[in-house]
C-alpha atoms as a printed R data frame, in Angstrom:
    type eleno elety resid chain resno       x       y       z
1   ATOM     1    CA   MET     A     1 -28.675  44.192  11.689
2   ATOM     2    CA   MET     A     2 -25.851  44.244   9.217
3   ATOM     3    CA   LYS     A     3 -23.161  43.031  11.214
4   ATOM     4    CA   ASN     A     4 -25.620  40.187  12.411
5   ATOM     5    CA   LEU     A     5 -26.557  39.590   8.880
6   ATOM     6    CA   ILE     A     6 -22.680  39.348   7.996
7   ATOM     7    CA   LYS     A     7 -21.463  37.162  10.702
8   ATOM     8    CA   THR     A     8 -24.579  34.791  10.848
9   ATOM     9    CA   ALA     A     9 -23.287  34.374   6.871
10  ATOM    10    CA   VAL     A    10 -19.440  34.119   7.382
11  ATOM    11    CA   ALA     A    11 -20.372  31.173  10.450
12  ATOM    12    CA   GLY     A    12 -23.072  29.464   8.153
13  ATOM    13    CA   ILE     A    13 -20.113  29.363   4.842
14  ATOM    14    CA   GLY     A    14 -17.292  28.070   7.751
15  ATOM    15    CA   VAL     A    15 -19.763  25.068   8.801
16  ATOM    16    CA   MET     A    16 -20.557  24.399   5.103
17  ATOM    17    CA   ALA     A    17 -16.969  23.873   4.002
18  ATOM    18    CA   GLY     A    18 -16.164  22.125   7.418
19  ATOM    19    CA   SER     A    19 -18.455  19.169   6.764
20  ATOM    20    CA   LEU     A    20 -17.767  19.237   2.681
21  ATOM    21    CA   LEU     A    21 -13.662  18.563   4.224
22  ATOM    22    CA   LEU     A    22 -14.809  16.053   6.387
23  ATOM    23    CA   ALA     A    23 -17.416  14.273   3.866
24  ATOM    24    CA   GLN     A    24 -14.314  13.786   1.172
25  ATOM    25    CA   PRO     A    25 -13.726  10.233   0.486
26  ATOM    26    CA   ALA     A    26 -10.840   8.808   1.778
27  ATOM    27    CA   SER     A    27  -7.394   9.445  -0.565
28  ATOM    28    CA   ALA     A    28  -5.132   6.917  -1.864
29  ATOM    29    CA   ALA     A    29  -1.613   7.644  -1.755
30  ATOM    30    CA   SER     A    30   1.133   6.258  -3.168
31  ATOM    31    CA   PHE     A    31   4.254   4.590  -1.240
32  ATOM    32    CA   THR     A    32   7.651   2.969  -1.043
33  ATOM    33    CA   TRP     A    33   7.949   0.284   1.761
34  ATOM    34    CA   ASN     A    34  11.118  -0.832   2.502
35  ATOM    35    CA   VAL     A    35  11.018  -4.587   4.222
36  ATOM    36    CA   GLY     A    36  14.165  -5.472   4.763
37  ATOM    37    CA   ASP     A    37  14.799  -7.800   2.726
38  ATOM    38    CA   GLY     A    38  13.346  -5.718  -0.651
39  ATOM    39    CA   GLN     A    39  10.695  -3.595  -0.944
40  ATOM    40    CA   VAL     A    40   7.227  -2.991  -1.317
41  ATOM    41    CA   VAL     A    41   5.894  -0.032  -4.212
42  ATOM    42    CA   TYR     A    42   2.428   1.197  -4.038
43  ATOM    43    CA   ASN     A    43   1.764   3.754  -7.389
44  ATOM    44    CA   ASP     A    44  -1.961   4.722  -6.933
45  ATOM    45    CA   SER     A    45  -1.891   6.642 -10.721
46  ATOM    46    CA   THR     A    46  -1.302   3.138 -12.472
47  ATOM    47    CA   ASP     A    47  -3.254   1.238  -9.215
48  ATOM    48    CA   GLN     A    48  -0.132  -1.180  -9.188
49  ATOM    49    CA   ILE     A    49   1.319  -3.014  -6.036
50  ATOM    50    CA   CYS     A    50   4.945  -4.357  -6.690
51  ATOM    51    CA   ALA     A    51   7.662  -6.717  -4.968
52  ATOM    52    CA   GLN     A    52  10.406  -6.408  -5.252
53  ATOM    53    CA   ALA     A    53  13.591  -8.920  -3.352
54  ATOM    54    CA   PHE     A    54  16.670  -6.940  -3.224
55  ATOM    55    CA   ASN     A    55  19.151  -8.134  -5.820
56  ATOM    56    CA   THR     A    56  21.916  -8.851  -3.400
57  ATOM    57    CA   GLU     A    57  24.228 -11.458  -1.130
58  ATOM    58    CA   GLY     A    58  22.663 -14.261  -2.324
59  ATOM    59    CA   PRO     A    59  18.888 -15.571  -2.447
60  ATOM    60    CA   ARG     A    60  15.982 -13.361  -1.059
61  ATOM    61    CA   TRP     A    61  12.245 -13.102  -1.946
62  ATOM    62    CA   VAL     A    62   9.271 -10.535  -0.486
63  ATOM    63    CA   GLU     A    63   5.617 -12.462   0.126
64  ATOM    64    CA   VAL     A    64   2.856 -10.287   0.351
65  ATOM    65    CA   GLN     A    65  -0.799 -11.005   1.011
66  ATOM    66    CA   LEU     A    66  -2.854  -8.272   0.603
67  ATOM    67    CA   ALA     A    67  -6.960  -8.123   0.741
68  ATOM    68    CA   PRO     A    68  -9.676  -6.231   0.677
69  ATOM    69    CA   VAL     A    69 -10.604  -4.455   4.401
70  ATOM    70    CA   ASN     A    70 -13.851  -2.612   2.864
71  ATOM    71    CA   GLY     A    71 -14.948  -2.641  -0.381
72  ATOM    72    CA   GLY     A    72 -14.498  -5.059  -3.291
73  ATOM    73    CA   GLY     A    73 -11.797  -5.673  -4.811
74  ATOM    74    CA   PRO     A    74  -9.308  -8.442  -5.718
75  ATOM    75    CA   SER     A    75  -7.032 -10.546  -2.973
76  ATOM    76    CA   TYR     A    76  -3.829 -11.557  -4.171
77  ATOM    77    CA   THR     A    77  -0.527 -13.320  -2.234
78  ATOM    78    CA   TRP     A    78   2.516 -13.696  -4.322
79  ATOM    79    CA   LYS     A    79   6.512 -13.960  -4.058
80  ATOM    80    CA   ASP     A    80   8.983 -11.579  -5.657
81  ATOM    81    CA   TYR     A    81  12.414 -13.813  -6.393
82  ATOM    82    CA   ASN     A    82  15.614 -11.808  -6.497
83  ATOM    83    CA   ASN     A    83  18.247 -12.129  -9.285
84  ATOM    84    CA   SER     A    84  19.717 -15.043  -7.412
85  ATOM    85    CA   TYR     A    85  16.520 -17.030  -8.768
86  ATOM    86    CA   GLY     A    86  16.242 -15.677 -12.360
87  ATOM    87    CA   ASN     A    87  14.127 -12.948 -11.383
88  ATOM    88    CA   PRO     A    88  15.985  -9.447 -10.815
89  ATOM    89    CA   GLY     A    89  12.814  -7.257 -11.124
90  ATOM    90    CA   SER     A    90   9.911  -6.608  -9.359
91  ATOM    91    CA   THR     A    91   6.829  -8.842  -9.518
92  ATOM    92    CA   CYS     A    92   3.391  -6.664  -9.819
93  ATOM    93    CA   ARG     A    93  -0.167  -7.179  -9.237
94  ATOM    94    CA   SER     A    94  -2.799  -4.467 -10.181
95  ATOM    95    CA   LEU     A    95  -5.924  -3.263  -8.134
96  ATOM    96    CA   ALA     A    96  -7.796  -1.727 -11.288
97  ATOM    97    CA   THR     A    97 -10.703  -3.943 -10.939
98  ATOM    98    CA   ALA     A    98 -10.797  -2.530  -7.290
99  ATOM    99    CA   TYR     A    99 -13.987   0.035  -6.067
100 ATOM   100    CA   GLU     A   100 -12.229   3.360  -5.543
101 ATOM   101    CA   ASP     A   101 -11.329   4.179  -2.001
102 ATOM   102    CA   THR     A   102 -10.792   0.516  -1.315
103 ATOM   103    CA   GLN     A   103  -8.489   0.139   2.057
104 ATOM   104    CA   TYR     A   104  -6.425  -2.528   1.667
105 ATOM   105    CA   ARG     A   105  -4.053  -4.805   4.310
106 ATOM   106    CA   ALA     A   106  -0.797  -5.820   2.943
107 ATOM   107    CA   THR     A   107   1.222  -8.286   4.653
108 ATOM   108    CA   VAL     A   108   4.777  -9.355   4.202
109 ATOM   109    CA   ARG     A   109   7.310 -11.562   5.053
110 ATOM   110    CA   THR     A   110  10.839 -12.120   3.591
111 ATOM   111    CA   TYR     A   111  13.502 -14.548   3.594
112 ATOM   112    CA   TRP     A   112  17.151 -14.045   2.563
113 ATOM   113    CA   GLY     A   113  19.205 -16.939   2.786
114 ATOM   114    CA   GLU     A   114  22.439 -15.814   4.359
115 ATOM   115    CA   ARG     A   115  19.813 -15.578   7.795
116 ATOM   116    CA   GLY     A   116  18.478 -18.696   6.416
117 ATOM   117    CA   THR     A   117  14.757 -17.620   8.147
118 ATOM   118    CA   THR     A   118  11.839 -16.303   7.153
119 ATOM   119    CA   VAL     A   119  10.781 -12.975   8.997
120 ATOM   120    CA   SER     A   120   7.706 -11.818   9.542
121 ATOM   121    CA   ARG     A   121   7.616  -8.234   8.665
122 ATOM   122    CA   GLY     A   122   3.823  -6.570   9.725
123 ATOM   123    CA   SER     A   123   1.437  -5.374   7.865
124 ATOM   124    CA   ARG     A   124   0.463  -1.844   6.363
125 ATOM   125    CA   THR     A   125  -3.100  -0.987   5.333
126 ATOM   126    CA   PHE     A   126  -3.240   2.390   2.688
127 ATOM   127    CA   TYR     A   127  -6.410   3.301   0.430
128 ATOM   128    CA   SER     A   128  -6.531   2.126  -3.690
């Protein structure tokens, strides 16, 4: 009888632990995304997303269109121009006012003067 009680208790604890793991909210994670002519960086600890066009081989820019997929938060569209345009640093936007665990989609296009064309770099989703 005692063995059955112990088995039942262990099984119950396992089910409860599994339920808690499944019920956890989505977690945000910082990332760096190389987009060919620059990069897009999200820093979860500061709630900042930045674009930076590489400062090599002529004029370049990185454009980011950012919109929440679920939840509430700001939407942005911006370009970061490189040092050929007089902007050697990155250009950032804040997601501090977004609801926790809002899913965002970042869609990126880039330009490089030597190529002379704009290239679509696709989309990436992440949680703020």
